[in-house]
CSV table of C-alpha atoms in Angstrom, one decimal:
chain,number,residue,atom,x,y,z
A,1,MET,CA,0.0,0.0,0.0
A,2,LYS,CA,1.0,3.6,-0.4
A,3,LYS,CA,-0.5,6.7,1.1
A,4,VAL,CA,-1.1,9.5,-1.4
A,5,GLU,CA,-2.6,12.9,-1.5
A,6,SER,CA,-4.9,11.9,-4.4
A,7,ALA,CA,-5.8,8.3,-5.4
A,8,ILE,CA,-6.9,9.4,-8.9
A,9,ALA,CA,-3.9,11.4,-9.9
A,10,ASN,CA,-1.6,9.8,-12.5
A,11,ASN,CA,1.7,10.7,-11.0
A,12,THR,CA,1.5,9.3,-7.4
A,13,ALA,CA,2.2,5.5,-7.9
A,14,SER,CA,5.9,5.6,-8.9
A,15,GLY,CA,8.6,6.2,-6.2
A,16,ASN,CA,9.0,5.6,-2.6
A,17,GLY,CA,6.3,5.1,0.0
A,18,TRP,CA,5.2,1.5,-0.6
A,19,PHE,CA,4.8,-0.8,2.4
A,20,LYS,CA,3.7,-4.4,2.7
A,21,ILE,CA,0.8,-5.5,4.8
A,22,TRP,CA,0.8,-9.3,4.0
A,23,ASP,CA,2.8,-11.9,2.1
A,24,GLU,CA,2.9,-15.7,1.7
A,25,ASP,CA,5.0,-18.1,-0.3
A,26,TYR,CA,5.2,-21.9,0.2
A,27,ASP,CA,3.2,-23.3,3.1
A,28,ASN,CA,5.1,-26.3,4.3
A,29,SER,CA,2.3,-27.5,6.6
A,30,ALA,CA,-0.2,-27.5,3.8
A,31,GLY,CA,2.3,-28.6,1.1
A,32,LYS,CA,1.0,-25.8,-1.2
A,33,TRP,CA,2.1,-22.5,-2.7
A,34,CYS,CA,-0.1,-19.5,-1.9
A,35,THR,CA,-1.6,-19.6,-5.4
A,36,GLU,CA,-2.7,-23.2,-5.0
A,37,LYS,CA,-4.5,-22.2,-1.8
A,38,LEU,CA,-6.0,-19.3,-3.6
A,39,ILE,CA,-7.4,-21.6,-6.3
A,40,ASP,CA,-8.8,-23.9,-3.7
A,41,ASN,CA,-10.8,-20.9,-2.3
A,42,ASN,CA,-12.3,-20.0,-5.7
A,43,GLY,CA,-9.8,-17.2,-6.2
A,44,HIS,CA,-10.8,-15.3,-3.1
A,45,LEU,CA,-8.4,-14.0,-0.5
A,46,SER,CA,-9.0,-11.7,2.5
A,47,VAL,CA,-6.3,-9.6,4.1
A,48,GLU,CA,-6.9,-7.3,7.1
A,49,ILE,CA,-5.6,-3.7,6.7
A,50,PRO,CA,-3.8,-2.6,9.9
A,51,SER,CA,-6.2,-0.6,12.0
A,52,ASP,CA,-3.7,2.0,13.1
A,53,LEU,CA,-3.0,3.4,9.6
A,54,ALA,CA,-3.8,7.0,9.2
A,55,SER,CA,-7.0,7.9,7.4
A,56,GLY,CA,-6.8,9.0,3.8
A,57,TYR,CA,-6.3,8.0,0.2
A,58,TYR,CA,-4.1,4.9,-0.6
A,59,LEU,CA,-3.0,2.9,-3.6
A,60,VAL,CA,-3.2,-0.8,-3.2
A,61,ARG,CA,-1.0,-3.2,-5.2
A,62,PRO,CA,-1.8,-6.9,-5.1
A,63,GLU,CA,1.2,-8.7,-6.6
A,64,LEU,CA,1.9,-12.3,-7.7
A,65,LEU,CA,5.2,-13.7,-8.9
A,66,ALA,CA,5.1,-16.7,-11.2
A,67,LEU,CA,8.2,-18.9,-11.0
A,68,GLN,CA,7.6,-21.5,-13.7
A,69,GLN,CA,10.2,-19.8,-15.9
A,70,ALA,CA,12.6,-18.7,-13.2
A,71,ASP,CA,14.9,-21.7,-13.7
A,72,LYS,CA,15.5,-20.9,-17.4
A,73,THR,CA,18.5,-19.1,-18.9
A,74,PRO,CA,18.0,-16.3,-18.8
A,75,ALA,CA,15.6,-16.5,-15.9
A,76,ASP,CA,12.2,-15.1,-16.5
A,77,PRO,CA,10.3,-14.5,-13.3
A,78,GLN,CA,6.8,-13.1,-14.2
A,79,PHE,CA,5.0,-10.5,-12.1
A,80,TYR,CA,1.2,-10.2,-12.2
A,81,VAL,CA,0.0,-7.1,-10.5
A,82,GLY,CA,-3.2,-5.1,-9.9
A,83,CYS,CA,-4.0,-1.7,-8.6
A,84,ALA,CA,-6.8,-0.3,-6.5
A,85,GLN,CA,-7.5,3.2,-5.4
A,86,VAL,CA,-9.1,3.3,-2.0
A,87,PHE,CA,-10.1,5.7,0.8
A,88,LEU,CA,-9.3,4.4,4.2
A,89,ALA,CA,-11.7,5.7,7.0
A,90,SER,CA,-9.6,5.3,10.1
A,91,GLU,CA,-9.1,6.7,13.6
A,92,GLY,CA,-5.4,5.7,13.4
A,93,SER,CA,-2.5,8.0,12.9
A,94,SER,CA,0.4,5.7,11.9
A,95,THR,CA,2.5,6.0,8.8
A,96,PRO,CA,4.9,3.1,8.2
A,97,ALA,CA,8.5,4.1,8.2
A,98,ASN,CA,9.9,1.0,6.4
A,99,THR,CA,8.9,1.7,2.8
A,100,VAL,CA,10.4,0.9,-0.6
A,101,SER,CA,10.3,2.4,-4.1
A,102,ILE,CA,8.4,0.9,-7.0
A,103,PRO,CA,10.1,0.4,-9.4
A,104,GLY,CA,13.4,-0.4,-7.7
A,105,TYR,CA,12.6,-2.6,-4.7
A,106,VAL,CA,13.6,-5.9,-6.4
A,107,ASN,CA,16.1,-6.9,-9.1
A,108,MET,CA,17.4,-10.0,-10.7
A,109,SER,CA,20.2,-10.4,-8.1
A,110,ASN,CA,17.6,-11.3,-5.5
A,111,PRO,CA,17.5,-15.1,-5.0
A,112,ALA,CA,13.7,-15.0,-5.1
A,113,MET,CA,13.8,-14.2,-8.8
A,114,THR,CA,15.6,-17.4,-9.8
A,115,PHE,CA,14.1,-19.8,-7.3
A,116,ASN,CA,13.7,-23.3,-8.9
A,117,ILE,CA,10.3,-24.8,-8.1
A,118,TYR,CA,11.3,-28.0,-10.0
A,119,ASP,CA,14.1,-29.0,-7.6
A,120,GLN,CA,13.3,-32.2,-5.8
A,121,PRO,CA,13.3,-31.5,-3.0
A,122,MET,CA,12.8,-27.7,-3.3
A,123,LYS,CA,15.4,-25.6,-1.5
A,124,LEU,CA,13.0,-24.2,1.1
A,125,PRO,CA,12.4,-21.8,2.7
A,126,TYR,CA,11.6,-19.6,-0.2
A,127,PRO,CA,13.6,-16.3,0.1
A,128,ILE,CA,10.8,-13.9,0.3
A,129,PHE,CA,11.5,-10.5,-1.3
A,130,GLY,CA,10.5,-6.9,-0.5
A,131,PRO,CA,10.2,-5.1,2.8
A,132,PRO,CA,9.1,-6.8,6.0
A,133,VAL,CA,5.3,-6.9,6.6
A,134,TYR,CA,4.2,-3.8,8.5
A,135,THR,CA,3.1,-4.7,12.1
A,136,SER,CA,0.3,-2.6,13.6
A,137,THR,CA,1.3,-0.7,16.7
A,138,SER,CA,-2.4,-0.5,17.7
A,139,LYS,CA,-1.8,3.2,18.5
A,140,ARG,CA,-4.6,5.5,17.6
A,141,GLY,CA,-5.0,9.3,17.4
A,142,LEU,CA,-6.2,11.1,20.5
A,143,GLU,CA,-9.3,12.3,18.6
A,144,LEU,CA,-11.4,11.2,15.7
A,145,ARG,CA,-10.0,12.0,12.3
A,146,SER,CA,-11.9,14.5,10.3
A,147,ASP,CA,-10.8,13.3,6.9
A,148,GLN,CA,-13.7,12.7,4.4
A,149,GLN,CA,-13.6,11.1,1.0
A,150,MET,CA,-14.0,13.6,-1.8
A,151,GLU,CA,-12.7,11.6,-4.7
A,152,GLY,CA,-14.1,8.6,-6.5
A,153,LEU,CA,-17.5,8.8,-4.9
A,154,LYS,CA,-20.2,6.7,-6.5
A,155,PRO,CA,-22.6,8.9,-8.5
A,156,ALA,CA,-26.0,9.3,-6.9
A,157,ASN,CA,-27.8,8.1,-10.0
A,158,CYS,CA,-25.7,5.0,-10.5
A,159,VAL,CA,-28.0,2.0,-10.5
A,160,LEU,CA,-25.7,-0.8,-11.6
A,161,GLU,CA,-21.9,-1.4,-11.1
A,162,ASN,CA,-19.6,-3.7,-13.0
A,163,ASP,CA,-16.0,-3.2,-11.9
A,164,ASN,CA,-15.4,0.6,-12.5
A,165,TRP,CA,-18.3,0.9,-15.0
A,166,CYS,CA,-21.5,2.5,-13.6
A,167,GLY,CA,-24.9,2.3,-15.3
A,168,ILE,CA,-26.5,5.8,-15.0
A,169,GLU,CA,-30.3,5.8,-14.6
A,170,LEU,CA,-32.0,7.2,-17.7
A,171,ALA,CA,-33.9,10.5,-17.4
A,172,ASP,CA,-37.7,10.4,-17.1
A,173,TYR,CA,-39.3,10.3,-20.5
A,174,SER,CA,-42.8,10.5,-22.1
A,175,GLY,CA,-43.8,10.1,-25.7
A,176,GLU,CA,-42.8,7.8,-28.5
A,177,THR,CA,-39.7,9.7,-29.7
A,178,ALA,CA,-38.5,10.1,-26.1
A,179,CYS,CA,-39.0,6.4,-25.5
A,180,TRP,CA,-36.9,5.3,-28.4
A,181,ASN,CA,-34.2,7.9,-27.5
A,182,ALA,CA,-34.1,6.3,-24.1
A,183,SER,CA,-33.7,2.9,-25.6
A,184,THR,CA,-30.8,4.1,-27.8
A,185,ALA,CA,-29.1,5.6,-24.8
A,186,CYS,CA,-29.6,2.5,-22.7
A,187,TRP,CA,-28.0,0.2,-25.4
A,188,ALA,CA,-25.1,2.6,-25.7
A,189,GLN,CA,-24.4,2.2,-22.0
A,190,CYS,CA,-24.8,-1.6,-22.4
A,191,THR,CA,-22.1,-1.6,-25.1
A,192,ASP,CA,-19.8,0.4,-22.8
A,193,CYS,CA,-20.3,-2.0,-20.0
A,194,TYR,CA,-19.1,-5.0,-22.1
A,195,ASN,CA,-16.3,-3.0,-23.7
A,196,SER,CA,-14.9,-1.6,-20.5
A,197,ALA,CA,-15.0,-5.0,-18.6
A,198,GLY,CA,-11.6,-5.9,-17.2
A,199,PRO,CA,-10.1,-9.3,-16.4
A,200,THR,CA,-12.7,-9.9,-13.7
A,201,GLY,CA,-15.4,-10.1,-16.4
A,202,SER,CA,-18.7,-8.6,-17.4
A,203,LYS,CA,-21.0,-10.6,-15.0
A,204,ASN,CA,-23.3,-7.7,-14.3
A,205,CYS,CA,-23.6,-6.4,-17.9
A,206,PRO,CA,-26.5,-8.8,-18.8
A,207,ILE,CA,-28.5,-7.2,-16.0
A,208,TRP,CA,-28.2,-3.8,-17.8
A,209,GLU,CA,-28.9,-5.6,-21.1
A,210,SER,CA,-32.2,-6.8,-19.6
A,211,LYS,CA,-33.1,-3.3,-18.5
A,212,CYS,CA,-32.5,-2.1,-22.1
A,213,LYS,CA,-34.6,-4.9,-23.5
A,214,GLY,CA,-37.4,-4.0,-21.2
A,215,ILE,CA,-37.4,-0.4,-22.4
A,216,GLN,CA,-37.3,-1.5,-26.0
A,217,ASP,CA,-40.2,-4.0,-25.5
A,218,ALA,CA,-42.2,-1.2,-23.8
A,219,CYS,CA,-41.6,1.1,-26.7
A,220,ASN,CA,-42.7,-1.6,-29.2
A,221,ALA,CA,-45.9,-2.2,-27.1
A,222,GLY,CA,-46.8,1.5,-27.1
A,223,ASP,CA,-45.9,2.1,-23.5
A,224,PHE,CA,-43.9,5.3,-23.9
A,225,ASN,CA,-43.5,6.4,-20.3
A,226,GLY,CA,-40.5,5.5,-18.3
A,227,PRO,CA,-38.0,4.4,-17.4
A,228,PRO,CA,-39.4,1.3,-15.7
A,229,ASN,CA,-38.4,0.9,-12.1
A,230,ALA,CA,-36.7,4.2,-12.1
A,231,GLY,CA,-33.9,4.6,-9.6
A,232,LYS,CA,-33.9,0.9,-8.5
A,233,ASP,CA,-30.5,-0.3,-7.5
A,234,LEU,CA,-29.8,-3.3,-9.8
A,235,THR,CA,-26.3,-4.2,-8.4
A,236,PRO,CA,-26.4,-7.8,-6.9
A,237,PRO,CA,-25.4,-8.0,-3.2
A,238,PHE,CA,-21.7,-8.9,-2.5
A,239,VAL,CA,-21.2,-12.6,-1.9
A,240,LEU,CA,-18.7,-13.7,0.7
A,241,ALA,CA,-16.2,-16.4,-0.3
A,242,SER,CA,-17.6,-18.5,2.6
A,243,ASP,CA,-21.0,-18.4,1.0
A,244,LEU,CA,-19.8,-19.8,-2.4
A,245,PRO,CA,-20.2,-23.5,-3.2
A,246,ALA,CA,-17.2,-25.7,-2.5
A,247,PRO,CA,-14.8,-25.9,-5.5
A,248,VAL,CA,-14.4,-29.2,-7.3
A,249,SER,CA,-11.0,-30.5,-6.3
A,250,THR,CA,-8.5,-32.0,-8.6
A,251,SER,CA,-5.7,-34.2,-7.5
A,252,ALA,CA,-2.1,-34.0,-8.6
A,253,PRO,CA,0.7,-36.7,-8.4
A,254,GLU,CA,2.0,-36.7,-4.9
A,255,SER,CA,5.6,-36.6,-6.2
A,256,SER,CA,5.0,-33.3,-8.0
A,257,ALA,CA,5.6,-29.9,-6.4
A,258,VAL,CA,3.8,-28.2,-9.3
A,259,VAL,CA,0.0,-28.4,-9.8
A,260,SER,CA,-0.7,-27.6,-13.4
A,261,THR,CA,-3.0,-28.2,-16.3
A,262,SER,CA,-1.2,-28.2,-19.7
A,263,SER,CA,0.6,-24.8,-20.0
A,264,THR,CA,-0.8,-23.2,-16.8
A,265,PRO,CA,1.4,-24.0,-13.8
A,266,ALA,CA,-0.1,-23.2,-10.5
A,267,SER,CA,2.9,-23.1,-8.2
A,268,TYR,CA,3.7,-19.5,-7.6
A,269,SER,CA,5.1,-17.2,-4.9
A,270,SER,CA,2.6,-14.5,-4.1
A,271,THR,CA,3.0,-11.2,-2.3
A,272,VAL,CA,-0.2,-9.4,-1.7
A,273,LEU,CA,-0.3,-5.9,-0.3
A,274,SER,CA,-4.0,-5.8,0.1
A,275,THR,CA,-7.1,-7.3,-1.4
A,276,SER,CA,-9.6,-4.6,-0.3
A,277,SER,CA,-10.8,-2.9,-3.5
A,278,THR,CA,-13.1,0.0,-3.7
A,279,PRO,CA,-13.6,1.4,-7.2
A,280,ALA,CA,-12.3,5.0,-7.3
A,281,SER,CA,-13.9,6.1,-10.5
A,282,TYR,CA,-16.8,5.2,-12.8
A,283,SER,CA,-17.5,5.6,-16.5
A,284,ALA,CA,-20.7,5.7,-18.3
A,285,THR,CA,-21.4,6.3,-22.0
A,286,ALA,CA,-23.2,9.6,-22.5
A,287,GLN,CA,-26.9,9.2,-23.2
A,288,GLY,CA,-28.1,9.8,-26.7
A,289,CYS,CA,-25.3,7.9,-28.5
A,290,THR,CA,-25.9,5.8,-31.5
A,291,GLU,CA,-27.8,2.6,-30.7
A,292,SER,CA,-25.7,-0.6,-30.9
A,293,SER,CA,-26.3,-4.3,-30.5
A,294,ALA,CA,-26.9,-5.7,-27.1
A,295,SER,CA,-24.4,-8.5,-27.6
A,296,ALA,CA,-21.4,-6.2,-28.3
A,297,THR,CA,-18.3,-7.5,-26.6
A,298,SER,CA,-14.8,-6.3,-26.1
A,299,THR,CA,-12.3,-6.5,-29.0
A,300,SER,CA,-9.3,-6.5,-26.7
A,301,ALA,CA,-7.0,-9.4,-26.0
A,302,SER,CA,-9.3,-10.8,-23.4
A,303,SER,CA,-13.0,-10.8,-24.5
A,304,ALA,CA,-15.5,-10.4,-21.7
A,305,THR,CA,-18.6,-12.5,-21.4
A,306,SER,CA,-21.3,-13.0,-18.9
A,307,GLU,CA,-19.4,-16.1,-17.7
A,308,GLY,CA,-16.0,-14.5,-17.4
A,309,SER,CA,-13.0,-13.6,-19.5
A,310,THR,CA,-11.8,-15.6,-22.5
A,311,ASP,CA,-8.1,-15.3,-23.0
A,312,THR,CA,-7.1,-14.9,-26.7
A,313,CYS,CA,-3.3,-14.3,-26.3
A,314,GLY,CA,-0.1,-16.3,-25.6
A,315,SER,CA,0.1,-20.0,-25.2
A,316,ASN,CA,-3.6,-20.5,-24.5
A,317,ASN,CA,-4.5,-19.6,-28.1
A,318,GLY,CA,-7.9,-18.6,-26.9
A,319,GLY,CA,-8.4,-22.0,-25.2
A,320,LEU,CA,-9.2,-20.9,-21.6
A,321,THR,CA,-12.2,-19.3,-20.1
A,322,CYS,CA,-11.7,-18.0,-16.6
A,323,ALA,CA,-14.6,-17.8,-14.1
A,324,SER,CA,-15.8,-14.4,-13.2
A,325,GLY,CA,-13.7,-12.9,-10.5
A,326,LEU,CA,-10.5,-14.7,-11.6
A,327,CYS,CA,-7.6,-13.3,-13.7
A,328,CYS,CA,-7.0,-15.0,-17.0
A,329,SER,CA,-3.5,-14.8,-18.6
A,330,SER,CA,-1.4,-16.7,-21.1
A,331,HIS,CA,0.4,-18.3,-18.2
A,332,GLY,CA,-2.6,-19.1,-15.9
């Protein structure tokens, strides 16, 4: 994590100030890498943010290091990172002193970058990299903090969220022309929902698609007043990992330290700075744009669908579909 003056500015991430709140590599007692445990839990991981941190804006960087190519010459350790912009409401006042710079906190001379996961037995423990995990001092300010979030607030008229996309409620309308204009505007937002979907997928976009279909059907039926269910929040409730069905387990040979399926090794070292993620900004296509098909999807390397993201790059050759909420890449 890194405390910043503004979480939406484009010049605050690089440089010093980053501190670590959690990490995990190989768990000897479980006989699994962190990533294997993550897969066992349907891709969900919870990390508690230290309670004594000062209130304010923070950048959060989940980071995973893939080691399946680290033994090659030259070594090719592969980082997979994310970024979240959050506002931390806290009564704490602590600022970690042991921080590092990104980029710069790790280089190829670090043994963690060339660790061989194929050694039998592996040369454990894994030499974890980066700063030590910040330990909360449990000290709080003498009075309540007055900081209030001013950036990245959810728009009042946002009725559906999908990642950082926000579906904006259509203005009240009456009359045939206004009804069809509203239908056009709704479909434009639907297209934007699919096209802006990230690696976590477009799971909520079909909900907006249904809203647009309802408006279109009403216009066809001569019901020109709307929108239907104006202002209703359509975003599904958040589901805890503990409420999800148990994943289907797959067994691997006992002699193997790597759990993999074809070209997608699952043995990784993972450093996660935080998994709390609050979208800091929203986008919505302006109403009144040209009507487009409800089934429009992203033309990027990973195409979003209601079931998740289909990878179309690298060694997968478009052969993998990742469940919503999981990251899909050419190396798993």
